[in-house]
Protein backbone atom coordinates (compact mmCIF):
# COMPACT_ATOMS: atom_id res chain seq x y z
CA UNK A 1 0.00 0.00 0.00
CA UNK A 2 1.09 3.57 -0.43
CA UNK A 3 1.63 5.32 2.89
CA UNK A 4 -0.53 8.50 2.78
CA UNK A 5 1.32 11.70 1.84
CA UNK A 6 0.17 13.34 5.06
CA UNK A 7 1.64 10.53 7.19
CA UNK A 8 4.90 10.77 5.21
CA UNK A 9 4.92 14.52 5.76
CA UNK A 10 4.58 14.03 9.53
CA UNK A 11 7.50 11.57 9.44
CA UNK A 12 9.58 14.07 7.42
CA UNK A 13 8.69 16.92 9.77
CA UNK A 14 9.75 14.87 12.81
CA UNK A 15 13.03 13.97 11.13
CA UNK A 16 13.81 17.56 10.12
CA UNK A 17 12.67 18.81 13.57
CA UNK A 18 9.85 20.97 12.23
CA UNK A 19 7.93 18.87 14.73
CA UNK A 20 10.09 18.51 17.83
CA UNK A 21 9.96 17.98 21.60
CA UNK A 22 9.23 14.46 22.85
CA UNK A 23 5.53 14.95 23.64
CA UNK A 24 4.71 16.65 20.36
CA UNK A 25 6.65 13.99 18.44
CA UNK A 26 4.56 11.23 20.08
CA UNK A 27 1.24 12.97 19.44
CA UNK A 28 2.17 13.74 15.82
CA UNK A 29 3.25 10.12 15.23
CA UNK A 30 -0.04 8.81 16.59
CA UNK A 31 -1.84 11.34 14.36
CA UNK A 32 0.16 9.85 11.46
CA UNK A 33 -1.19 6.40 12.34
CA UNK A 34 -4.75 7.71 12.55
CA UNK A 35 -4.36 9.17 9.04
CA UNK A 36 -2.92 5.90 7.74
CA UNK A 37 -5.89 4.07 9.29
CA UNK A 38 -8.43 6.43 7.81
CA UNK A 39 -6.86 6.59 4.33
CA UNK A 40 -6.26 2.86 3.97
CA UNK A 41 -8.15 1.23 1.07
CA UNK A 42 -8.01 -2.16 2.82
CA UNK A 43 -11.16 -4.22 2.77
CA UNK A 44 -9.68 -7.03 4.88
CA UNK A 45 -8.58 -6.69 8.51
CA UNK A 46 -5.18 -8.26 7.72
CA UNK A 47 -4.55 -5.67 4.98
CA UNK A 48 -5.47 -2.85 7.34
CA UNK A 49 -3.09 -4.21 9.99
CA UNK A 50 -0.31 -4.28 7.36
CA UNK A 51 -1.02 -0.74 6.09
CA UNK A 52 -0.90 0.73 9.58
CA UNK A 53 2.18 -1.35 10.49
CA UNK A 54 4.04 0.11 7.50
CA UNK A 55 3.11 3.63 8.60
CA UNK A 56 4.26 2.82 12.17
CA UNK A 57 7.62 1.63 10.84
CA UNK A 58 8.41 4.82 8.87
CA UNK A 59 7.37 6.97 11.82
CA UNK A 60 9.46 4.84 14.18
CA UNK A 61 12.57 5.33 12.05
CA UNK A 62 12.48 9.15 12.19
CA UNK A 63 14.36 9.90 15.43
CA UNK A 64 15.97 7.38 17.78
CA UNK A 65 16.17 8.97 21.24
CA UNK A 66 12.72 10.22 22.35
CA UNK A 67 11.16 7.04 23.76
CA UNK A 68 7.77 8.77 23.70
CA UNK A 69 7.76 8.03 19.95
CA UNK A 70 7.91 4.19 20.08
CA UNK A 71 5.80 4.22 23.26
CA UNK A 72 3.10 6.26 21.47
CA UNK A 73 3.21 3.96 18.42
CA UNK A 74 3.14 0.91 20.70
CA UNK A 75 0.17 2.33 22.64
CA UNK A 76 -1.76 2.70 19.38
CA UNK A 77 -0.75 -0.50 17.61
CA UNK A 78 -1.04 -2.92 20.54
CA UNK A 79 -4.62 -1.75 21.21
CA UNK A 80 -5.40 -1.72 17.47
CA UNK A 81 -4.18 -5.30 17.26
CA UNK A 82 -6.26 -6.54 20.17
CA UNK A 83 -9.34 -4.83 18.71
CA UNK A 84 -8.74 -6.58 15.36
CA UNK A 85 -9.87 -9.91 16.78
CA UNK A 86 -12.99 -8.39 18.35
CA UNK A 87 -14.48 -6.45 15.40
CA UNK A 88 -16.46 -7.86 12.45
CA UNK A 89 -14.68 -6.04 9.59
CA UNK A 90 -12.09 -3.49 8.53
CA UNK A 91 -14.38 -0.48 8.75
CA UNK A 92 -15.16 -1.28 12.40
CA UNK A 93 -11.42 -1.62 13.00
CA UNK A 94 -10.83 1.77 11.35
CA UNK A 95 -13.32 3.33 13.70
CA UNK A 96 -11.66 1.68 16.69
CA UNK A 97 -8.24 2.96 15.50
CA UNK A 98 -9.43 6.54 15.36
CA UNK A 99 -10.79 6.22 18.88
CA UNK A 100 -7.51 4.78 20.19
CA UNK A 101 -5.53 7.61 18.59
CA UNK A 102 -7.79 10.30 20.05
CA UNK A 103 -7.52 8.64 23.46
CA UNK A 104 -3.68 8.78 23.35
CA UNK A 105 -3.58 12.43 22.27
CA UNK A 106 -6.05 13.38 24.99
CA UNK A 107 -4.17 11.37 27.63
CA UNK A 108 -0.91 13.04 26.58
CA UNK A 109 -2.33 16.60 26.69
CA UNK A 110 -3.95 15.91 30.06
CA UNK A 111 -0.66 14.58 31.44
CA UNK A 112 1.13 17.83 30.49
CA UNK A 113 -1.63 19.81 32.21
CA UNK A 114 -1.53 17.72 35.40
CA UNK A 115 2.28 17.89 35.57
CA UNK A 116 1.98 21.67 35.28
CA UNK A 117 -0.41 21.79 38.22
CA UNK A 118 1.72 19.48 40.37
CA UNK A 119 5.02 21.17 39.47
CA UNK A 120 3.69 24.67 40.06
CA UNK A 121 3.44 23.85 43.78
CA UNK A 122 7.24 23.67 43.91
CA UNK A 123 7.67 27.29 42.79
CA UNK A 124 7.55 30.15 45.30
CA UNK A 125 7.55 33.94 44.93
CA UNK A 126 10.96 35.37 44.14
CA UNK A 127 12.41 32.13 42.70
CA UNK A 128 15.19 32.29 40.14
CA UNK A 129 14.60 29.31 37.89
CA UNK A 130 16.75 27.70 35.19
CA UNK A 131 15.31 25.74 32.30
CA UNK A 132 17.03 24.26 29.24
CA UNK A 133 16.14 23.65 25.59
CA UNK A 134 12.41 23.84 24.85
CA UNK A 135 10.14 21.49 26.77
CA UNK A 136 6.38 21.97 26.63
CA UNK A 137 6.11 20.00 29.88
CA UNK A 138 8.65 22.09 31.80
CA UNK A 139 7.08 25.24 30.32
CA UNK A 140 3.67 23.96 31.53
CA UNK A 141 5.01 24.01 35.11
CA UNK A 142 6.20 27.61 34.75
CA UNK A 143 2.96 28.71 33.08
CA UNK A 144 0.80 27.05 35.77
CA UNK A 145 2.82 28.78 38.53
CA UNK A 146 2.47 32.10 36.71
CA UNK A 147 -1.30 31.54 36.37
CA UNK A 148 -1.43 31.08 40.16
CA UNK A 149 0.04 34.59 40.46
CA UNK A 150 3.54 33.49 41.51
CA UNK A 151 6.35 35.89 40.60
CA UNK A 152 9.65 34.44 39.44
CA UNK A 153 12.36 34.88 36.79
CA UNK A 154 13.60 32.25 34.37
CA UNK A 155 17.14 31.90 33.00
CA UNK A 156 17.00 30.40 29.50
CA UNK A 157 20.23 29.07 27.94
CA UNK A 158 20.21 29.39 24.15
CA UNK A 159 20.78 25.66 23.58
CA UNK A 160 23.21 25.36 20.71
CA UNK A 161 23.25 24.26 17.95
CA UNK A 162 19.51 24.60 17.20
CA UNK A 163 18.70 27.43 19.63
CA UNK A 164 15.56 25.87 21.12
CA UNK A 165 16.11 28.27 24.07
CA UNK A 166 14.94 31.08 21.80
CA UNK A 167 11.61 29.25 21.37
CA UNK A 168 11.30 28.93 25.15
CA UNK A 169 12.11 32.64 25.61
CA UNK A 170 9.38 33.49 23.07
CA UNK A 171 6.83 31.27 24.87
CA UNK A 172 7.73 32.85 28.24
CA UNK A 173 7.47 36.29 26.71
CA UNK A 174 4.04 35.55 25.25
CA UNK A 175 2.91 34.25 28.66
CA UNK A 176 4.19 37.42 30.38
CA UNK A 177 6.82 35.55 32.43
CA UNK A 178 10.09 37.53 32.84
CA UNK A 179 13.08 35.64 31.49
CA UNK A 180 16.77 36.19 30.78
CA UNK A 181 18.28 34.60 27.69
CA UNK A 182 21.89 33.50 28.25
CA UNK A 183 24.61 31.73 26.28
CA UNK A 184 25.12 28.09 27.15
CA UNK A 185 28.61 28.88 28.45
CA UNK A 186 27.17 31.12 31.19
CA UNK A 187 25.28 28.32 32.94
CA UNK A 188 27.82 27.54 35.68
CA UNK A 189 28.61 31.21 36.33
CA UNK A 190 24.94 32.18 36.72
CA UNK A 191 23.75 29.03 38.49
CA UNK A 192 25.02 30.52 41.78
CA UNK A 193 21.97 32.84 41.70
CA UNK A 194 19.38 30.12 41.07
CA UNK A 195 16.90 28.33 43.33
CA UNK A 196 15.52 25.61 41.04
CA UNK A 197 15.93 23.98 37.65
CA UNK A 198 13.03 22.56 35.60
CA UNK A 199 13.79 20.59 32.42
CA UNK A 200 11.90 18.09 30.27
CA UNK A 201 12.93 14.60 29.16
CA UNK A 202 13.15 12.54 25.99
CA UNK A 203 13.60 9.30 27.88
CA UNK A 204 13.84 8.11 31.48
CA UNK A 205 15.65 4.87 32.18
CA UNK A 206 14.81 2.15 34.69
CA UNK A 207 17.46 3.47 37.11
CA UNK A 208 16.07 7.02 36.94
CA UNK A 209 18.64 8.58 34.59
CA UNK A 210 17.20 11.26 32.33
CA UNK A 211 17.99 11.61 28.65
CA UNK A 212 17.39 15.15 27.43
CA UNK A 213 18.89 17.77 25.09
CA UNK A 214 22.69 17.79 24.93
CA UNK A 215 23.96 20.03 27.71
CA UNK A 216 21.29 19.09 30.25
CA UNK A 217 23.78 17.01 32.24
CA UNK A 218 26.14 20.01 32.44
CA UNK A 219 23.25 22.12 33.79
CA UNK A 220 22.58 19.35 36.35
CA UNK A 221 26.25 19.25 37.35
CA UNK A 222 26.30 23.02 37.86
CA UNK A 223 23.05 22.81 39.87
CA UNK A 224 24.46 20.05 42.04
CA UNK A 225 27.62 22.06 42.75
CA UNK A 226 25.57 25.18 43.61
CA UNK A 227 23.06 23.13 45.70
CA UNK A 228 20.19 24.11 43.43
CA UNK A 229 17.17 21.74 43.17
CA UNK A 230 16.99 19.92 39.84
CA UNK A 231 13.52 18.80 38.68
CA UNK A 232 12.50 16.89 35.57
CA UNK A 233 8.95 17.25 34.19
CA UNK A 234 8.01 14.16 32.18
CA UNK A 235 4.90 12.20 31.24
CA UNK A 236 5.00 8.50 32.16
CA UNK A 237 5.10 7.44 28.48
CA UNK A 238 8.63 8.87 28.33
CA UNK A 239 9.89 6.05 30.59
CA UNK A 240 11.83 3.49 28.58
CA UNK A 241 10.78 -0.17 29.06
CA UNK A 242 13.79 -1.47 27.09
CA UNK A 243 16.11 -0.15 29.80
CA UNK A 244 14.49 -2.60 32.25
CA UNK A 245 16.29 -5.31 30.30
CA UNK A 246 19.57 -3.38 30.41
CA UNK A 247 19.32 -1.72 26.97
CA UNK A 248 20.88 1.73 26.64
CA UNK A 249 18.93 4.61 25.09
CA UNK A 250 20.39 5.44 21.68
CA UNK A 251 21.81 8.97 21.52
CA UNK A 252 20.99 10.65 18.21
CA UNK A 253 23.90 12.05 16.19
CA UNK A 254 22.67 14.84 13.96
CA UNK A 255 24.03 16.46 10.82
CA UNK A 256 27.30 18.38 11.25
CA UNK A 257 25.79 21.25 9.24
CA UNK A 258 23.76 22.16 12.32
CA UNK A 259 27.14 23.14 13.83
CA UNK A 260 29.16 24.51 10.92
CA UNK A 261 28.53 25.12 7.20
CA UNK A 262 29.60 22.35 4.85
CA UNK A 263 31.87 24.68 2.84
CA UNK A 264 33.79 25.68 5.98
CA UNK A 265 34.16 22.05 6.98
CA UNK A 266 35.39 21.20 3.50
CA UNK A 267 38.22 23.74 3.76
CA UNK A 268 39.53 22.29 7.01
CA UNK A 269 42.00 19.47 6.67
CA UNK A 270 42.25 18.19 10.24
CA UNK A 271 38.92 19.24 11.77
CA UNK A 272 35.87 17.06 12.00
CA UNK A 273 32.61 17.86 13.79
CA UNK A 274 30.53 15.83 16.22
CA UNK A 275 26.91 16.72 16.93
CA UNK A 276 25.32 14.46 19.56
CA UNK A 277 21.78 15.72 20.21
CA UNK A 278 21.17 14.34 23.73
CA UNK A 279 22.99 13.40 26.90
CA UNK A 280 22.31 11.41 30.04
CA UNK A 281 21.88 12.99 33.48
CA UNK A 282 22.53 10.37 36.18
CA UNK A 283 19.92 9.93 38.95
CA UNK A 284 22.31 11.32 41.62
CA UNK A 285 21.86 14.79 40.11
CA UNK A 286 18.06 14.69 40.02
CA UNK A 287 16.00 15.73 43.04
CA UNK A 288 12.66 14.58 41.66
CA UNK A 289 10.77 13.65 38.49
CA UNK A 290 7.35 15.26 38.18
CA UNK A 291 4.95 12.90 36.37
CA UNK A 292 1.18 13.03 35.95
CA UNK A 293 1.05 10.31 38.61
CA UNK A 294 2.88 12.44 41.16
CA UNK A 295 6.37 13.55 42.14
CA UNK A 296 8.78 10.64 42.37
CA UNK A 297 12.45 10.34 43.28
CA UNK A 298 14.48 9.11 40.27
CA UNK A 299 14.80 5.75 42.06
CA UNK A 300 11.00 5.43 41.65
CA UNK A 301 11.33 5.20 37.82
CA UNK A 302 11.34 1.42 37.95
CA UNK A 303 7.93 1.43 39.69
CA UNK A 304 6.42 3.62 36.94
CA UNK A 305 7.78 1.23 34.32
CA UNK A 306 6.59 -1.85 36.16
CA UNK A 307 3.09 -0.42 36.44
CA UNK A 308 2.96 0.45 32.72
CA UNK A 309 4.69 -2.57 31.21
CA UNK A 310 5.02 -5.32 33.84
CA UNK A 311 8.32 -7.21 34.24
CA UNK A 312 8.00 -9.36 31.17
CA UNK A 313 7.29 -7.08 28.22
CA UNK A 314 10.77 -5.64 27.97
CA UNK A 315 11.78 -7.19 24.65
CA UNK A 316 12.79 -4.71 21.94
CA UNK A 317 10.35 -5.87 19.29
CA UNK A 318 7.39 -3.79 18.29
CA UNK A 319 3.82 -5.03 18.04
CA UNK A 320 3.61 -3.97 14.38
CA UNK A 321 6.80 -5.79 13.24
CA UNK A 322 5.09 -9.13 12.39
CA UNK A 323 2.50 -7.31 10.24
CA UNK A 324 4.85 -5.35 7.97
CA UNK A 325 4.56 -7.73 4.96
C1 LIG B 1 13.82 18.58 22.84
C2 LIG B 1 14.13 18.30 24.27
C3 LIG B 1 13.01 18.50 25.26
C4 LIG B 1 12.29 17.15 25.46
C5 LIG B 1 11.00 17.31 26.26
O1 LIG B 1 14.80 18.12 21.95
O2 LIG B 1 15.21 17.86 24.62
O3 LIG B 1 13.52 18.91 26.49
O4 LIG B 1 11.96 16.58 24.21
O5 LIG B 1 10.10 18.10 25.53
P1 LIG B 1 14.60 18.34 20.38
P2 LIG B 1 8.52 18.09 25.85
O6 LIG B 1 14.48 19.82 20.14
O7 LIG B 1 15.83 17.74 19.76
O8 LIG B 1 13.35 17.58 19.97
O9 LIG B 1 8.39 18.36 27.30
O10 LIG B 1 7.98 19.18 24.97
O11 LIG B 1 8.00 16.74 25.47
PDB file of N, CA, C and O and ligand atoms in Angstrom, residues 17 19-25 63 66 132-138 164 171 199-202 212-214 216 233 235 238 252 254 277-278, ligand 1:
ATOM      1  N   UNK A  17      12.917  18.049  12.339  1.00  0.00           N
ATOM      2  CA  UNK A  17      12.673  18.810  13.575  1.00  0.00           C
ATOM      3  C   UNK A  17      11.717  19.984  13.381  1.00  0.00           C
ATOM      4  O   UNK A  17      11.680  20.870  14.212  1.00  0.00           O
ATOM      5  N   UNK A  19       8.678  19.308  13.545  1.00  0.00           N
ATOM      6  CA  UNK A  19       7.933  18.873  14.730  1.00  0.00           C
ATOM      7  C   UNK A  19       8.982  18.352  15.701  1.00  0.00           C
ATOM      8  O   UNK A  19       9.750  17.451  15.355  1.00  0.00           O
ATOM      9  N   UNK A  20       9.059  18.944  16.892  1.00  0.00           N
ATOM     10  CA  UNK A  20      10.090  18.509  17.833  1.00  0.00           C
ATOM     11  C   UNK A  20       9.596  18.638  19.271  1.00  0.00           C
ATOM     12  O   UNK A  20       8.553  19.241  19.526  1.00  0.00           O
ATOM     13  N   UNK A  21      10.409  18.075  20.205  1.00  0.00           N
ATOM     14  CA  UNK A  21       9.956  17.980  21.600  1.00  0.00           C
ATOM     15  C   UNK A  21       9.249  16.633  21.730  1.00  0.00           C
ATOM     16  O   UNK A  21       8.364  16.303  20.916  1.00  0.00           O
ATOM     17  N   UNK A  22       9.652  15.868  22.761  1.00  0.00           N
ATOM     18  CA  UNK A  22       9.232  14.464  22.845  1.00  0.00           C
ATOM     19  C   UNK A  22       7.713  14.260  22.852  1.00  0.00           C
ATOM     20  O   UNK A  22       7.193  13.340  22.206  1.00  0.00           O
ATOM     21  N   UNK A  23       6.993  15.114  23.567  1.00  0.00           N
ATOM     22  CA  UNK A  23       5.531  14.948  23.641  1.00  0.00           C
ATOM     23  C   UNK A  23       4.877  15.222  22.297  1.00  0.00           C
ATOM     24  O   UNK A  23       4.028  14.448  21.825  1.00  0.00           O
ATOM     25  N   UNK A  24       5.305  16.310  21.657  1.00  0.00           N
ATOM     26  CA  UNK A  24       4.708  16.655  20.355  1.00  0.00           C
ATOM     27  C   UNK A  24       5.045  15.607  19.305  1.00  0.00           C
ATOM     28  O   UNK A  24       4.231  15.287  18.442  1.00  0.00           O
ATOM     29  N   UNK A  25       6.260  15.051  19.388  1.00  0.00           N
ATOM     30  CA  UNK A  25       6.649  13.990  18.443  1.00  0.00           C
ATOM     31  C   UNK A  25       5.689  12.795  18.598  1.00  0.00           C
ATOM     32  O   UNK A  25       5.181  12.263  17.617  1.00  0.00           O
ATOM     33  N   UNK A  63      13.375   9.426  14.442  1.00  0.00           N
ATOM     34  CA  UNK A  63      14.360   9.897  15.430  1.00  0.00           C
ATOM     35  C   UNK A  63      14.529   8.820  16.498  1.00  0.00           C
ATOM     36  O   UNK A  63      13.533   8.271  16.975  1.00  0.00           O
ATOM     37  N   UNK A  66      13.948   9.964  21.569  1.00  0.00           N
ATOM     38  CA  UNK A  66      12.723  10.218  22.347  1.00  0.00           C
ATOM     39  C   UNK A  66      11.884   8.944  22.424  1.00  0.00           C
ATOM     40  O   UNK A  66      11.294   8.504  21.442  1.00  0.00           O
ATOM     41  N   UNK A 132      16.075  24.543  30.313  1.00  0.00           N
ATOM     42  CA  UNK A 132      17.032  24.258  29.238  1.00  0.00           C
ATOM     43  C   UNK A 132      16.276  23.731  28.032  1.00  0.00           C
ATOM     44  O   UNK A 132      15.262  23.047  28.169  1.00  0.00           O
ATOM     45  N   UNK A 133      16.765  24.080  26.848  1.00  0.00           N
ATOM     46  CA  UNK A 133      16.141  23.652  25.594  1.00  0.00           C
ATOM     47  C   UNK A 133      14.709  24.181  25.521  1.00  0.00           C
ATOM     48  O   UNK A 133      14.428  25.289  26.014  1.00  0.00           O
ATOM     49  N   UNK A 134      13.809  23.403  24.933  1.00  0.00           N
ATOM     50  CA  UNK A 134      12.412  23.836  24.853  1.00  0.00           C
ATOM     51  C   UNK A 134      11.542  22.626  25.149  1.00  0.00           C
ATOM     52  O   UNK A 134      11.412  21.726  24.315  1.00  0.00           O
ATOM     53  N   UNK A 135      11.010  22.599  26.351  1.00  0.00           N
ATOM     54  CA  UNK A 135      10.144  21.494  26.768  1.00  0.00           C
ATOM     55  C   UNK A 135       8.765  22.048  27.084  1.00  0.00           C
ATOM     56  O   UNK A 135       8.612  22.916  27.947  1.00  0.00           O
ATOM     57  N   UNK A 136       7.759  21.525  26.376  1.00  0.00           N
ATOM     58  CA  UNK A 136       6.384  21.968  26.630  1.00  0.00           C
ATOM     59  C   UNK A 136       5.964  21.583  28.054  1.00  0.00           C
ATOM     60  O   UNK A 136       5.174  22.285  28.687  1.00  0.00           O
ATOM     61  N   UNK A 137       6.506  20.475  28.549  1.00  0.00           N
ATOM     62  CA  UNK A 137       6.114  19.998  29.880  1.00  0.00           C
ATOM     63  C   UNK A 137       6.718  20.884  30.967  1.00  0.00           C
ATOM     64  O   UNK A 137       6.028  21.296  31.906  1.00  0.00           O
ATOM     65  N   UNK A 138       8.014  21.190  30.827  1.00  0.00           N
ATOM     66  CA  UNK A 138       8.651  22.092  31.801  1.00  0.00           C
ATOM     67  C   UNK A 138       8.012  23.486  31.706  1.00  0.00           C
ATOM     68  O   UNK A 138       7.752  24.133  32.730  1.00  0.00           O
ATOM     69  N   UNK A 164      16.923  26.062  20.617  1.00  0.00           N
ATOM     70  CA  UNK A 164      15.556  25.868  21.122  1.00  0.00           C
ATOM     71  C   UNK A 164      15.249  26.808  22.285  1.00  0.00           C
ATOM     72  O   UNK A 164      14.084  27.076  22.573  1.00  0.00           O
ATOM     73  N   UNK A 171       8.033  31.768  24.149  1.00  0.00           N
ATOM     74  CA  UNK A 171       6.832  31.273  24.869  1.00  0.00           C
ATOM     75  C   UNK A 171       6.663  32.006  26.202  1.00  0.00           C
ATOM     76  O   UNK A 171       5.558  32.391  26.575  1.00  0.00           O
ATOM     77  N   UNK A 199      13.550  20.979  33.822  1.00  0.00           N
ATOM     78  CA  UNK A 199      13.793  20.594  32.425  1.00  0.00           C
ATOM     79  C   UNK A 199      12.813  19.480  32.045  1.00  0.00           C
ATOM     80  O   UNK A 199      12.172  18.882  32.912  1.00  0.00           O
ATOM     81  N   UNK A 200      12.733  19.193  30.741  1.00  0.00           N
ATOM     82  CA  UNK A 200      11.900  18.088  30.266  1.00  0.00           C
ATOM     83  C   UNK A 200      12.755  16.844  30.078  1.00  0.00           C
ATOM     84  O   UNK A 200      13.913  16.794  30.517  1.00  0.00           O
ATOM     85  N   UNK A 201      12.180  15.837  29.411  1.00  0.00           N
ATOM     86  CA  UNK A 201      12.926  14.601  29.158  1.00  0.00           C
ATOM     87  C   UNK A 201      12.490  13.978  27.839  1.00  0.00           C
ATOM     88  O   UNK A 201      11.325  14.072  27.454  1.00  0.00           O
ATOM     89  N   UNK A 202      13.462  13.348  27.180  1.00  0.00           N
ATOM     90  CA  UNK A 202      13.147  12.537  25.994  1.00  0.00           C
ATOM     91  C   UNK A 202      12.999  11.076  26.374  1.00  0.00           C
ATOM     92  O   UNK A 202      12.295  10.323  25.705  1.00  0.00           O
ATOM     93  N   UNK A 212      18.002  13.906  27.912  1.00  0.00           N
ATOM     94  CA  UNK A 212      17.389  15.152  27.430  1.00  0.00           C
ATOM     95  C   UNK A 212      18.411  15.866  26.548  1.00  0.00           C
ATOM     96  O   UNK A 212      19.543  15.390  26.361  1.00  0.00           O
ATOM     97  N   UNK A 213      18.050  17.013  26.014  1.00  0.00           N
ATOM     98  CA  UNK A 213      18.892  17.772  25.087  1.00  0.00           C
ATOM     99  C   UNK A 213      20.337  17.864  25.551  1.00  0.00           C
ATOM    100  O   UNK A 213      20.596  18.094  26.734  1.00  0.00           O
ATOM    101  N   UNK A 214      21.256  17.719  24.625  1.00  0.00           N
ATOM    102  CA  UNK A 214      22.686  17.785  24.931  1.00  0.00           C
ATOM    103  C   UNK A 214      22.992  19.067  25.725  1.00  0.00           C
ATOM    104  O   UNK A 214      22.559  20.158  25.334  1.00  0.00           O
ATOM    105  N   UNK A 216      22.092  19.180  29.027  1.00  0.00           N
ATOM    106  CA  UNK A 216      21.286  19.085  30.251  1.00  0.00           C
ATOM    107  C   UNK A 216      22.123  18.563  31.410  1.00  0.00           C
ATOM    108  O   UNK A 216      22.014  19.043  32.547  1.00  0.00           O
ATOM    109  N   UNK A 233      10.403  17.367  34.425  1.00  0.00           N
ATOM    110  CA  UNK A 233       8.955  17.247  34.192  1.00  0.00           C
ATOM    111  C   UNK A 233       8.752  16.304  33.015  1.00  0.00           C
ATOM    112  O   UNK A 233       9.184  16.607  31.902  1.00  0.00           O
ATOM    113  N   UNK A 235       6.044  13.096  31.258  1.00  0.00           N
ATOM    114  CA  UNK A 235       4.899  12.200  31.239  1.00  0.00           C
ATOM    115  C   UNK A 235       5.394  10.750  31.364  1.00  0.00           C
ATOM    116  O   UNK A 235       6.496  10.425  30.923  1.00  0.00           O
ATOM    117  N   UNK A 238       7.243   8.608  28.712  1.00  0.00           N
ATOM    118  CA  UNK A 238       8.632   8.865  28.333  1.00  0.00           C
ATOM    119  C   UNK A 238       9.594   7.914  29.070  1.00  0.00           C
ATOM    120  O   UNK A 238      10.802   8.015  28.928  1.00  0.00           O
ATOM    121  N   UNK A 252      21.019  10.225  19.614  1.00  0.00           N
ATOM    122  CA  UNK A 252      20.988  10.652  18.212  1.00  0.00           C
ATOM    123  C   UNK A 252      22.213  11.523  17.873  1.00  0.00           C
ATOM    124  O   UNK A 252      22.565  12.425  18.621  1.00  0.00           O
ATOM    125  N   UNK A 254      23.305  14.120  15.059  1.00  0.00           N
ATOM    126  CA  UNK A 254      22.674  14.843  13.960  1.00  0.00           C
ATOM    127  C   UNK A 254      23.708  15.405  12.998  1.00  0.00           C
ATOM    128  O   UNK A 254      24.912  15.359  13.259  1.00  0.00           O
ATOM    129  N   UNK A 277      22.931  14.857  19.926  1.00  0.00           N
ATOM    130  CA  UNK A 277      21.776  15.723  20.211  1.00  0.00           C
ATOM    131  C   UNK A 277      21.269  15.602  21.650  1.00  0.00           C
ATOM    132  O   UNK A 277      20.487  16.441  22.099  1.00  0.00           O
ATOM    133  N   UNK A 278      21.684  14.565  22.370  1.00  0.00           N
ATOM    134  CA  UNK A 278      21.166  14.341  23.727  1.00  0.00           C
ATOM    135  C   UNK A 278      22.284  13.886  24.645  1.00  0.00           C
ATOM    136  O   UNK A 278      23.329  13.439  24.172  1.00  0.00           O
TER     137      UNK A 278
HETATM  138  C1  LIG B   1      13.819  18.579  22.836  1.00  0.00           C
HETATM  139  C2  LIG B   1      14.129  18.304  24.274  1.00  0.00           C
HETATM  140  C3  LIG B   1      13.011  18.499  25.262  1.00  0.00           C
HETATM  141  C4  LIG B   1      12.288  17.150  25.463  1.00  0.00           C
HETATM  142  C5  LIG B   1      10.999  17.310  26.262  1.00  0.00           C
HETATM  143  O1  LIG B   1      14.804  18.115  21.953  1.00  0.00           O
HETATM  144  O2  LIG B   1      15.206  17.860  24.623  1.00  0.00           O
HETATM  145  O3  LIG B   1      13.520  18.912  26.491  1.00  0.00           O
HETATM  146  O4  LIG B   1      11.964  16.578  24.207  1.00  0.00           O
HETATM  147  O5  LIG B   1      10.101  18.105  25.532  1.00  0.00           O
HETATM  148  P1  LIG B   1      14.603  18.339  20.376  1.00  0.00           P
HETATM  149  P2  LIG B   1       8.524  18.089  25.851  1.00  0.00           P
HETATM  150  O6  LIG B   1      14.480  19.815  20.144  1.00  0.00           O
HETATM  151  O7  LIG B   1      15.830  17.742  19.755  1.00  0.00           O
HETATM  152  O8  LIG B   1      13.348  17.580  19.965  1.00  0.00           O
HETATM  153  O9  LIG B   1       8.388  18.358  27.304  1.00  0.00           O
HETATM  154  O10 LIG B   1       7.976  19.175  24.969  1.00  0.00           O
HETATM  155  O11 LIG B   1       7.997  16.735  25.474  1.00  0.00           O
END
